[in-house]
mmCIF file of C-alpha atoms in Angstrom:
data_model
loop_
_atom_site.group_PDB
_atom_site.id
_atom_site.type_symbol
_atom_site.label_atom_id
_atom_site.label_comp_id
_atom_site.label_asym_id
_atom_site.label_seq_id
_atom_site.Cartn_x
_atom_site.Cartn_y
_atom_site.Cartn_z
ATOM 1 C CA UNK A 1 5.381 139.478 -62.537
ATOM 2 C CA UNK A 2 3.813 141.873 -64.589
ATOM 3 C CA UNK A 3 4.245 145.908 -64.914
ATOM 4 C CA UNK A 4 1.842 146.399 -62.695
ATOM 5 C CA UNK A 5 4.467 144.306 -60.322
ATOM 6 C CA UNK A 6 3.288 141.564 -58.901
ATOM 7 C CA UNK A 7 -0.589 140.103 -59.900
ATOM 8 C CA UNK A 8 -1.888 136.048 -59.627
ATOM 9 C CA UNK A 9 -1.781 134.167 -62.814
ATOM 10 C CA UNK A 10 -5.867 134.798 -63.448
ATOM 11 C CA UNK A 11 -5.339 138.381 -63.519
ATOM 12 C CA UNK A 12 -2.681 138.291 -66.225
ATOM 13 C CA UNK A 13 -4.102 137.509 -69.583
ATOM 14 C CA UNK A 14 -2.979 136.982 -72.866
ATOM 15 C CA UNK A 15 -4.353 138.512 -75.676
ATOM 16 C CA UNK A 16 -3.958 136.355 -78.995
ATOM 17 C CA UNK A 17 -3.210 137.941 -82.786
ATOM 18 C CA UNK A 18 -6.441 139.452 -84.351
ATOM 19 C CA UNK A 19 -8.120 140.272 -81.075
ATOM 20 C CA UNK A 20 -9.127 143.267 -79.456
ATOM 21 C CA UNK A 21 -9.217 144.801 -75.562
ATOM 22 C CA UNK A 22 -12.864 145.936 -75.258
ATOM 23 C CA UNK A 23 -13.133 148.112 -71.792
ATOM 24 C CA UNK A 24 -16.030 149.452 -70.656
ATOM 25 C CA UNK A 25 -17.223 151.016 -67.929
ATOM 26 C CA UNK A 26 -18.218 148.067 -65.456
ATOM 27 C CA UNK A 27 -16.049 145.528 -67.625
ATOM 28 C CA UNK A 28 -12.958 144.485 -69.503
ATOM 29 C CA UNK A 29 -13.555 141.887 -72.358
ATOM 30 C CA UNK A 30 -10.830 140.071 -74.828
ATOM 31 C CA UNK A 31 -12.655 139.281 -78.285
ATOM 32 C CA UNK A 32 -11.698 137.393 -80.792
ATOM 33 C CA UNK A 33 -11.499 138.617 -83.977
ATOM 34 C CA UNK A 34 -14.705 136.863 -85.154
ATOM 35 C CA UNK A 35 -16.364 138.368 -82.148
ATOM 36 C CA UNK A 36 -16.146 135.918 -79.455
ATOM 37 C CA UNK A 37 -15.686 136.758 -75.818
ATOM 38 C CA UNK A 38 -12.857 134.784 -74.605
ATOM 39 C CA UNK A 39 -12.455 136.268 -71.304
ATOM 40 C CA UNK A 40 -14.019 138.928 -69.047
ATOM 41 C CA UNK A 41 -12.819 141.271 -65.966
ATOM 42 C CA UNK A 42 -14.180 143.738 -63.599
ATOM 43 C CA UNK A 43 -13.096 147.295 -64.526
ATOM 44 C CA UNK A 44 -11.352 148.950 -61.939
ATOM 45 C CA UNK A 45 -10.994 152.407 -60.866
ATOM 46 C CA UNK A 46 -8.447 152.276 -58.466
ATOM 47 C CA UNK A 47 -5.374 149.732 -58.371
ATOM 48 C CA UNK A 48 -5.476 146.820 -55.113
ATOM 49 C CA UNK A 49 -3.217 143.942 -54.714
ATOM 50 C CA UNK A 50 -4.642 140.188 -53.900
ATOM 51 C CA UNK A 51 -1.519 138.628 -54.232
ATOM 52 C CA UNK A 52 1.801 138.159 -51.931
ATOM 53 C CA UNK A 53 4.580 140.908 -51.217
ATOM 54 C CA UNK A 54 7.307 141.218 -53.782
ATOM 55 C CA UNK A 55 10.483 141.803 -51.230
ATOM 56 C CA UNK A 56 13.225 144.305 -53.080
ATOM 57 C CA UNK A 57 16.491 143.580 -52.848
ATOM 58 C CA UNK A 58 19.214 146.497 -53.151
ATOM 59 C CA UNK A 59 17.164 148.887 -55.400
ATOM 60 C CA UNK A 60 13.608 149.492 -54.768
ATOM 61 C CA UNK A 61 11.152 148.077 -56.878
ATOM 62 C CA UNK A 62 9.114 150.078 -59.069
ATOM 63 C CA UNK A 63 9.724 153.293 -61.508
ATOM 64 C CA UNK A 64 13.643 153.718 -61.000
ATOM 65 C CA UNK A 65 13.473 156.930 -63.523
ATOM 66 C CA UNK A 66 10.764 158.371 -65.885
ATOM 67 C CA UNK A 67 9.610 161.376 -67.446
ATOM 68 C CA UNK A 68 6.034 162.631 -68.262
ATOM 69 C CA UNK A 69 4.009 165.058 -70.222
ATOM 70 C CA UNK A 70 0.150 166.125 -69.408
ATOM 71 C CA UNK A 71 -2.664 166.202 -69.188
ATOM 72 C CA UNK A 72 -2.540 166.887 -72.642
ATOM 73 C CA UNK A 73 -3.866 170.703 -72.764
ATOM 74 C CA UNK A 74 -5.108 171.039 -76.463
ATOM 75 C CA UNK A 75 -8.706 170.312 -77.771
ATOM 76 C CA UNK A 76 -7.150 167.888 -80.501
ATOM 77 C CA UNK A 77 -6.453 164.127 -79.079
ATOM 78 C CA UNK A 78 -3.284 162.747 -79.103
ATOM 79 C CA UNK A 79 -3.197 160.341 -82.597
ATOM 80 C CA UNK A 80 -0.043 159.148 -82.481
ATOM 81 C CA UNK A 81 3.118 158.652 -79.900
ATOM 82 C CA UNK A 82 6.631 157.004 -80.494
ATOM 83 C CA UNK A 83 9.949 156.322 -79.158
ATOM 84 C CA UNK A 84 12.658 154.384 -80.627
ATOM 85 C CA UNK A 85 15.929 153.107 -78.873
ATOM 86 C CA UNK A 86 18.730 150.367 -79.417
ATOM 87 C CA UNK A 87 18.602 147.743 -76.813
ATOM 88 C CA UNK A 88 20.979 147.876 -74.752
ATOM 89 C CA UNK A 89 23.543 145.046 -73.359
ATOM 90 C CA UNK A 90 22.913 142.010 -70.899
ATOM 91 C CA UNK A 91 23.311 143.097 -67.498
ATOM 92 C CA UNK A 92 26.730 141.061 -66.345
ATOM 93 C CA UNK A 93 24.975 139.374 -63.689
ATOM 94 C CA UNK A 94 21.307 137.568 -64.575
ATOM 95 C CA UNK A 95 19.552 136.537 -60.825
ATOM 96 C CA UNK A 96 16.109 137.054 -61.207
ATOM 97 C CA UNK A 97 15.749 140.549 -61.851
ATOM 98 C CA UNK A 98 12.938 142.013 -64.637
ATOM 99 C CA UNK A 99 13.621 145.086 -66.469
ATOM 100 C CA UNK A 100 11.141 147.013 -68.573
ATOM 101 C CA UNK A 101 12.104 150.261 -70.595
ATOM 102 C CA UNK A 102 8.969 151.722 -72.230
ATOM 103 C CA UNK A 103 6.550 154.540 -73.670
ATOM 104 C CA UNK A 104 3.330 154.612 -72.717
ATOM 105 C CA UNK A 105 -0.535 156.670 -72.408
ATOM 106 C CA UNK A 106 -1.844 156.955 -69.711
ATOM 107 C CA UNK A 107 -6.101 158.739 -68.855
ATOM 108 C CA UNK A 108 -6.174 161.497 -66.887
ATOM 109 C CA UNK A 109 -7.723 159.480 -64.054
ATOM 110 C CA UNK A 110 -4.490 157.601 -64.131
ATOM 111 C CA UNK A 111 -6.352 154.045 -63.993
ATOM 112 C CA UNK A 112 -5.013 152.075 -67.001
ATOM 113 C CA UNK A 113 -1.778 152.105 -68.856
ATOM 114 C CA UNK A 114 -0.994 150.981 -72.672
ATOM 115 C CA UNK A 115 2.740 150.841 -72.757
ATOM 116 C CA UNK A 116 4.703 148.743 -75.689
ATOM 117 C CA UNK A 117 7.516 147.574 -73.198
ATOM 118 C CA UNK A 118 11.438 146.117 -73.535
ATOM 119 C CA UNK A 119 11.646 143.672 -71.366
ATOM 120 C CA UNK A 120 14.510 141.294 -69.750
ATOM 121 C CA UNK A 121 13.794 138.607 -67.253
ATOM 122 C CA UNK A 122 10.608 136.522 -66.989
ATOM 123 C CA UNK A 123 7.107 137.998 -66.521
ATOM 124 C CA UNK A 124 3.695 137.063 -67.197
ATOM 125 C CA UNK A 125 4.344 137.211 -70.842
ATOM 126 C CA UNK A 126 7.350 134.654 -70.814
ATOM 127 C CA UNK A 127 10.528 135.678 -71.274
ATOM 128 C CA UNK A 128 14.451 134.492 -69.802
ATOM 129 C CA UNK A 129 17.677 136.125 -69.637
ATOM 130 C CA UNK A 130 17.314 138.126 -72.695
ATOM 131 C CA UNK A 131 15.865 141.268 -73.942
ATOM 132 C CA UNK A 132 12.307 141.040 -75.905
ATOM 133 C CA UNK A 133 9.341 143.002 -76.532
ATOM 134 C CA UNK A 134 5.522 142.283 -76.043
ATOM 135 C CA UNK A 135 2.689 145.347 -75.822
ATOM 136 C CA UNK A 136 0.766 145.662 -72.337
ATOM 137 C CA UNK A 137 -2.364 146.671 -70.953
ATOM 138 C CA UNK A 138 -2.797 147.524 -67.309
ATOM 139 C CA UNK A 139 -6.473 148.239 -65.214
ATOM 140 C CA UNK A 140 -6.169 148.219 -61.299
ATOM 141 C CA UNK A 141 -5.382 144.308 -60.892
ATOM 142 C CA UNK A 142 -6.204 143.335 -64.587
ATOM 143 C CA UNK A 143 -3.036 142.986 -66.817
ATOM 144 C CA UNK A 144 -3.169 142.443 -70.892
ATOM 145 C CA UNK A 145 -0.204 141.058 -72.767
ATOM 146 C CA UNK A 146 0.317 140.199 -76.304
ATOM 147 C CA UNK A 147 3.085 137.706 -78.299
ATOM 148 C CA UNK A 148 6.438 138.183 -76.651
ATOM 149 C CA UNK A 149 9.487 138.370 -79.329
ATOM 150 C CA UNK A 150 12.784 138.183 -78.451
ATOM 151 C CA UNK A 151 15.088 141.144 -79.909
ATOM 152 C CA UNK A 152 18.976 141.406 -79.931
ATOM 153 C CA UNK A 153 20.948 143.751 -78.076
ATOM 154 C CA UNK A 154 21.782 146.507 -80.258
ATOM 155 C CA UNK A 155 18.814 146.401 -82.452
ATOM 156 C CA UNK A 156 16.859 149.642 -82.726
ATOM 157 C CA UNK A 157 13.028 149.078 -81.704
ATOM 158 C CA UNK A 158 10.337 151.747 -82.115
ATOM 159 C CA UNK A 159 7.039 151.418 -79.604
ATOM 160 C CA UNK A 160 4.521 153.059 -81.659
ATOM 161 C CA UNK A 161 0.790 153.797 -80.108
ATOM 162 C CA UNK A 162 -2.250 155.028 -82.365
ATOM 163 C CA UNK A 163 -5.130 156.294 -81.867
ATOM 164 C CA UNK A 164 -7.296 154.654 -84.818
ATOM 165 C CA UNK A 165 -10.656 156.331 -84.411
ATOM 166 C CA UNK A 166 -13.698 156.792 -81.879
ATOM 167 C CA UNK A 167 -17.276 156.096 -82.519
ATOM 168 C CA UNK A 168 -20.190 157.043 -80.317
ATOM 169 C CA UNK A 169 -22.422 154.863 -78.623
ATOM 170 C CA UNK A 170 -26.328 154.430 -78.820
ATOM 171 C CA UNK A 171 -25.989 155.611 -75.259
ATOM 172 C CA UNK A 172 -23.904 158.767 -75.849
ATOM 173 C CA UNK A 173 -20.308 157.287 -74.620
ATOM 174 C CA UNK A 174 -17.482 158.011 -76.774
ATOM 175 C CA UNK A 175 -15.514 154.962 -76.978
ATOM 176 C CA UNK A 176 -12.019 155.148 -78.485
ATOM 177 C CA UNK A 177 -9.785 152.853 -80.360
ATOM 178 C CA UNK A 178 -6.006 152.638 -79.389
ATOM 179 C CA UNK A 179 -3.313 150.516 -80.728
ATOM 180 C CA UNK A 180 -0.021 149.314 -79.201
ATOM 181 C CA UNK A 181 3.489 147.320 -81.625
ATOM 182 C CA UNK A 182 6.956 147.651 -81.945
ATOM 183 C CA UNK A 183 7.104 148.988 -85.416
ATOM 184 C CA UNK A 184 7.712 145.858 -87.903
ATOM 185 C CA UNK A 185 7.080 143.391 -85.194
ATOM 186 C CA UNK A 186 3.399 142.575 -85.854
ATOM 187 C CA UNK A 187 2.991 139.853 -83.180
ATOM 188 C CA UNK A 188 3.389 142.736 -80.178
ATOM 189 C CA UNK A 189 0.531 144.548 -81.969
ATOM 190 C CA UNK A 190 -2.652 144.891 -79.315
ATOM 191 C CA UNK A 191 -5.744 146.961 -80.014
ATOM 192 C CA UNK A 192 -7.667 147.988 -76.952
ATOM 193 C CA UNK A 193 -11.408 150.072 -77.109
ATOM 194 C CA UNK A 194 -11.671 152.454 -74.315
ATOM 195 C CA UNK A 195 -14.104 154.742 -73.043
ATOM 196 C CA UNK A 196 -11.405 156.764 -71.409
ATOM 197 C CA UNK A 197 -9.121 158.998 -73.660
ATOM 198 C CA UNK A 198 -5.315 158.944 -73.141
ATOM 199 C CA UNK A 199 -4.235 162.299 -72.315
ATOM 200 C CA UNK A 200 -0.504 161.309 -70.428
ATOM 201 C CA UNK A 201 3.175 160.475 -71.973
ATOM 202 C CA UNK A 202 5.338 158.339 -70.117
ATOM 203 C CA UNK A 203 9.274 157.083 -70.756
ATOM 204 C CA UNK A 204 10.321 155.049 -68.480
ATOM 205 C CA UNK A 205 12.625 152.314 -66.955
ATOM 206 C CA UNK A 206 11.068 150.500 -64.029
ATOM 207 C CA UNK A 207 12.819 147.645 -62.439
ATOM 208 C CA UNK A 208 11.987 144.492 -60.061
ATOM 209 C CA UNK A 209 14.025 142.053 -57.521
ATOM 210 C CA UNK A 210 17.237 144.243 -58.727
ATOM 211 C CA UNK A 211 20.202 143.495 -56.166
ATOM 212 C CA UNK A 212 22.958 145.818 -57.640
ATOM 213 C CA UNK A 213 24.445 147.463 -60.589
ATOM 214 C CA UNK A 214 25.308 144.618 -62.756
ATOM 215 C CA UNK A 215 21.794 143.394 -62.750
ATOM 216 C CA UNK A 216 21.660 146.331 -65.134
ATOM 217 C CA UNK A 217 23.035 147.753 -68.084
ATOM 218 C CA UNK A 218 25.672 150.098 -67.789
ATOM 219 C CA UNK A 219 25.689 154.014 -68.787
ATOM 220 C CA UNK A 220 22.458 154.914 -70.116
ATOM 221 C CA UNK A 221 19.597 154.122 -72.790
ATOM 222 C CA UNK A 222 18.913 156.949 -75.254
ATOM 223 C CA UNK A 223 14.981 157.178 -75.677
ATOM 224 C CA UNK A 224 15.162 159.124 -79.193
ATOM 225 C CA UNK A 225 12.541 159.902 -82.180
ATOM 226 C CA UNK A 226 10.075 160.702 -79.572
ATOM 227 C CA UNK A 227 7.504 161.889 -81.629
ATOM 228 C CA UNK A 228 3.864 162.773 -80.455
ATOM 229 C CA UNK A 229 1.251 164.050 -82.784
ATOM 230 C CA UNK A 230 -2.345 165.144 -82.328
ATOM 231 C CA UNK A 231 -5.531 164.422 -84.436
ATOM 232 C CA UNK A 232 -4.903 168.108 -86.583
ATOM 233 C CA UNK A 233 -1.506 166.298 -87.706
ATOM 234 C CA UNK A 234 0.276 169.050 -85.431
ATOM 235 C CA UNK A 235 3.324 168.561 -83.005
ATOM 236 C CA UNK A 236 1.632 169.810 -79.833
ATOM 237 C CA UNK A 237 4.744 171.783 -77.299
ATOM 238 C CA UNK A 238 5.673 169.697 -75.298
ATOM 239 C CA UNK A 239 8.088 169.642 -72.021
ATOM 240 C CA UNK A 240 8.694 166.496 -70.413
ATOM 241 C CA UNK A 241 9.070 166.365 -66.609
ATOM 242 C CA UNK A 242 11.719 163.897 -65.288
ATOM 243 C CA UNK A 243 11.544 162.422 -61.762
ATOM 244 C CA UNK A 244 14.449 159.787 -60.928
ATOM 245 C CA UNK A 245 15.794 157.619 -58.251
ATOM 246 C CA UNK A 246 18.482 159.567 -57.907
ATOM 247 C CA UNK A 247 19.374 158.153 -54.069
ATOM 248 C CA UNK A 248 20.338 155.063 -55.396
ATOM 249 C CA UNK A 249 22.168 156.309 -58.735
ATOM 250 C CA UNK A 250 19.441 156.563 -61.025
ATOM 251 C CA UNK A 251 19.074 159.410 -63.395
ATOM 252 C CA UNK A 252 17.216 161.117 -66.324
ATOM 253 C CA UNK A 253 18.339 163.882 -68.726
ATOM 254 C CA UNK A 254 15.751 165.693 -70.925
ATOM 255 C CA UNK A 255 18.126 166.184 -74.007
ATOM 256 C CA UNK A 256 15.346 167.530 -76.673
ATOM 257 C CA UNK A 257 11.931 168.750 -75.283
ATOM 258 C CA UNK A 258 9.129 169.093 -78.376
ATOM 259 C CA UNK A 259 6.792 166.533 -79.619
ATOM 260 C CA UNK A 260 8.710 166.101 -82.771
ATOM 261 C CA UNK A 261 12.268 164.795 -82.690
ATOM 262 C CA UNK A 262 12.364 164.662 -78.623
ATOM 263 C CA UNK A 263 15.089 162.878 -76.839
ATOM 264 C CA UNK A 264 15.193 161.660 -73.116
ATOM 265 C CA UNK A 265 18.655 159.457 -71.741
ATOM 266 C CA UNK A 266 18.076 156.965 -68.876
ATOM 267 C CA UNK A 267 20.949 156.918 -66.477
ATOM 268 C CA UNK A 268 22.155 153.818 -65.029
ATOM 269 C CA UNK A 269 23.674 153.476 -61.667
ATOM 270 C CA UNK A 270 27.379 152.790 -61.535
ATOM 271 C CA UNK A 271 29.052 150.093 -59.602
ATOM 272 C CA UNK A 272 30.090 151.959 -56.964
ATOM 273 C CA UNK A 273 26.120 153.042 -56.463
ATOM 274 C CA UNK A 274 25.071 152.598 -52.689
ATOM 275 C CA UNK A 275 21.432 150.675 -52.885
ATOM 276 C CA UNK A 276 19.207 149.512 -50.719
ATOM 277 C CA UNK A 277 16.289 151.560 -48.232
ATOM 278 C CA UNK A 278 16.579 154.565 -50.171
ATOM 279 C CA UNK A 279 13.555 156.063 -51.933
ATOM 280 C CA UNK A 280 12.737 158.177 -54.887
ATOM 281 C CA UNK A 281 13.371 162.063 -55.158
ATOM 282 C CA UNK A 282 11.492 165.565 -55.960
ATOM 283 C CA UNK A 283 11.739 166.066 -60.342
ATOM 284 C CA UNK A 284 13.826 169.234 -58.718
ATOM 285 C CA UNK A 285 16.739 167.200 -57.935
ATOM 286 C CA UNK A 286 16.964 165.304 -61.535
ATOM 287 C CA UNK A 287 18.993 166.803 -63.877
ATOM 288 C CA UNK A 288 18.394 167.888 -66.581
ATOM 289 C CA UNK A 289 19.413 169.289 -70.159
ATOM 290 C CA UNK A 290 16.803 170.633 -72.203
ATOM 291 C CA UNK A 291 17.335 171.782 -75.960
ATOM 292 C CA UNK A 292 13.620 173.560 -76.985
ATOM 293 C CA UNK A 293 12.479 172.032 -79.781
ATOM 294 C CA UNK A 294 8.589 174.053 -79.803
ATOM 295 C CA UNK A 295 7.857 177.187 -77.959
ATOM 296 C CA UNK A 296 8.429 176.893 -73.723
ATOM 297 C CA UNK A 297 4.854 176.548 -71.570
ATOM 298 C CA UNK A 298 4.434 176.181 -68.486
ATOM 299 C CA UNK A 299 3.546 171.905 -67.384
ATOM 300 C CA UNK A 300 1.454 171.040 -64.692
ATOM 301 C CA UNK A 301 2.190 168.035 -62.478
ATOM 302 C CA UNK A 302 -0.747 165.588 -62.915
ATOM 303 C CA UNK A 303 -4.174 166.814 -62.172
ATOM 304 C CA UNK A 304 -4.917 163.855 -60.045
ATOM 305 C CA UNK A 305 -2.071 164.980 -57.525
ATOM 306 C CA UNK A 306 -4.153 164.182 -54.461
ATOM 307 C CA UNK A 307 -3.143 163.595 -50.634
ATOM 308 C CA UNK A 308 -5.310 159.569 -51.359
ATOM 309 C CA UNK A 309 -3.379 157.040 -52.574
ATOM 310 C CA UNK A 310 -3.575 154.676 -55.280
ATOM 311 C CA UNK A 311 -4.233 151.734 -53.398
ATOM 312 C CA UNK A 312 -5.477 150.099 -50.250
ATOM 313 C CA UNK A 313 -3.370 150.280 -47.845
ATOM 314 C CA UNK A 314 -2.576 146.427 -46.472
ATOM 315 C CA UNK A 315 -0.582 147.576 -43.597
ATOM 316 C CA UNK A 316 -0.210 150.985 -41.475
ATOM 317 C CA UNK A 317 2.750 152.930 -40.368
ATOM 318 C CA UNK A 318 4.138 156.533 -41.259
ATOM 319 C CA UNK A 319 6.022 156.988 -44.262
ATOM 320 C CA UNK A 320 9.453 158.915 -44.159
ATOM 321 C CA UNK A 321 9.915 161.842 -46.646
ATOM 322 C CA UNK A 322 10.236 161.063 -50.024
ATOM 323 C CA UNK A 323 9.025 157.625 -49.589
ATOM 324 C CA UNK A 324 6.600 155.475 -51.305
ATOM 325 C CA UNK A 325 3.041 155.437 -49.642
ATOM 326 C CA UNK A 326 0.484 154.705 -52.756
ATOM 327 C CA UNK A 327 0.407 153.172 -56.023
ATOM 328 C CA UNK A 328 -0.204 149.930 -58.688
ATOM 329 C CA UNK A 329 0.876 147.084 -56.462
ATOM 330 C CA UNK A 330 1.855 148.944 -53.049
ATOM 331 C CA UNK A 331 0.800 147.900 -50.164
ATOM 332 C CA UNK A 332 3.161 149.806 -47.615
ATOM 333 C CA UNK A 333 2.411 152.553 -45.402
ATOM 334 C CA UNK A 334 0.021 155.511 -46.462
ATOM 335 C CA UNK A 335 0.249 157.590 -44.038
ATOM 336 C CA UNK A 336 3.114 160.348 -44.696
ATOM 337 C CA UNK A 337 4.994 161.189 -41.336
ATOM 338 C CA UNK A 338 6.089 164.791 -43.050
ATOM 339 C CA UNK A 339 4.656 166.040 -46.409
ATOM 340 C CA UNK A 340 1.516 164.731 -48.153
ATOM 341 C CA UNK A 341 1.240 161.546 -50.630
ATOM 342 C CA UNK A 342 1.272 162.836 -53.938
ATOM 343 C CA UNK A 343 0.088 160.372 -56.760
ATOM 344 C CA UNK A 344 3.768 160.441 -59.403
ATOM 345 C CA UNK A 345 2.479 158.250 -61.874
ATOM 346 C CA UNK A 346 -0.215 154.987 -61.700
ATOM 347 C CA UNK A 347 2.256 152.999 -60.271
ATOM 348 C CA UNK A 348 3.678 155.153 -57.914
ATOM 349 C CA UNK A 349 2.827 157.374 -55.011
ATOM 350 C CA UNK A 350 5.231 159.954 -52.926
ATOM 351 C CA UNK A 351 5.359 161.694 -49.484
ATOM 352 C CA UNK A 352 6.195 165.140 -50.641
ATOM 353 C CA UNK A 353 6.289 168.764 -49.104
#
């Protein structure tokens, strides 16, 4: 289990200290640091599953509540995005469930993902019943990990991403350089080379195999510090659009818009949350509390808002409003029976009016 959901073992691979991520156009490489190629993938542009269903228990699997900002609109890059937040308790009950909390950057095609990610439960990476952090990589099917390092619940951790530089090739293709840590845990540190700039900002809680409340924490997680800044040193204006699972008691409050200072709450379900069949909601119906930090624009949903879906499509039948029909590890219906499917994020798809 990966957060991409679920991928075979030889499509999750582990990146060891001092190498690099090299992804090119027709391939993703892991190098060593003294150069050597230790393993090689097709590079996708689209996601596709090969391996069996994950079947959700009470909450559905997937992005329970996130916010976004992009495409990024200026002509200077983004050089620099980071979140910090205290780690929050054990869930009272531990029965398989896998929890990731996370920042991330994300290409306006909306093919890869470099996310440092909180994790509890087991995935790819390792892990148990305890929270711990590792940095991921995510192409289509092809999933990147580094070290996983357990963290204690109430410690403050701080995903930091960078963008280190860009050089051109002898072909003209700009390739950038991008790294992913938790600040003062140099084992989660991954550096990946891509010829795609990363023009999206995610926070985000997604969740797998969850069968009720108290296989999560209670109240909420305060993602604060968010800080993005571009290449000119500048805090670009930014206002974050929040989407949540708000059916089955999921929520997310925008406290601070702004790219310096910002400050997003994930909402936990209660108890007495009803789970179970339900499906994610319009951004409309999300509340939210916003405090402008830089000037107010206007924020478009993601250019690559499109009635295809993210994925192939594995089985058929119409999707109900609201539902899922598309993304990172889907393979549901397609096929809206009102609305269009709208692409929400890489991992996630939506039958919208």
């Amino acid at each position: 289990m990966t957060p991409a959901g679920l991928v075979s073992k030889s499509r999750a691979h582990f990146v060891p200290a001092g190498a690099r991520v090299e992804h090119a156009e027709d391939a993703i490489h892991i190098i060593s640091s003294n150069g050597t190629i230790i393993h090689s993938a097709p590079s996708s542009k689209r996601s596709r599953r090969d391996s069996a269903e994950i079947f959700s228990r009470a909450y559905t699997d997937g992005y329970a509540a996130y916010s976004y900002w992009g495409p990024n609109p200026n002509t200077s890059a983004i050089a620099n995005f980071s979140t910090s937040w205290v780690v929050p308790e054990v869930p009272a009950r531990a029965d398989g469930q896998l929890l990731y909390v996370f920042n991330a950057l994300v290409p306006t095609s909306l093919d890869t993902i470099l996310q440092p990610v909180l994790q509890f439960g087991v995935s790819s990476a390792g892990g148990g019943n305890y929270w711990a952090v590792a940095s991921w990589y995510v192409n289509g099917p092809e999933v990147y990990y580094s070290s996983l390092y357990p963290v204690s619940v109430g410690q403050t951790v701080s995903g930091v991403m960078t963008l280190q530089g860009n050089k051109t090739s002898s072909t003209g293709k700009v390739q950038y350089s991008y790294n992913s840590v938790f600040s003062g845990i140099s084992s989660t540190s991954m550096t990946i080379n891509s010829n795609e700039l990363l023009t999206y900002t995610y926070e985000a809680l997604e969740i797998y195999t969850t069968s009720g409340a108290t296989d999560l924490p209670t109240g909420k997680t305060t993602l604060k510090s968010i800080n993005i800044v571009d290449q000119n040193g500048q805090h670009p204006t930014v206002n974050w659009t929040p989407v949540s699972n708000t059916a089955e008691g999921f929520g997310i409050t925008v406290v601070t818009n702004g790219g310096n200072n910002g400050e997003i709450d994930l909402v936990y379900p209660s108890s007495g949350s009803v789970g179970g069949g339900a499906t994610s909601v319009p951004a409309s119906s999300t509340t939210v509390r916003t405090t402008t930090v830089a000037p107010s624009t206007t924020v478009s949903a993601p250019s690559s808002t499109s009635n295809t879906p993210t994925s192939s499509p594995t089985s058929v039948g119409a999707v109900s409003l609201y539902g899922q029909c598309g993304g990172i590890g889907w393979s549901g219906g397609t096929s809206c029976a009102q609305g269009t499917c709208k692409v929400m994020n890489p991992y996630y798809s939506q039958c919208l009016n």
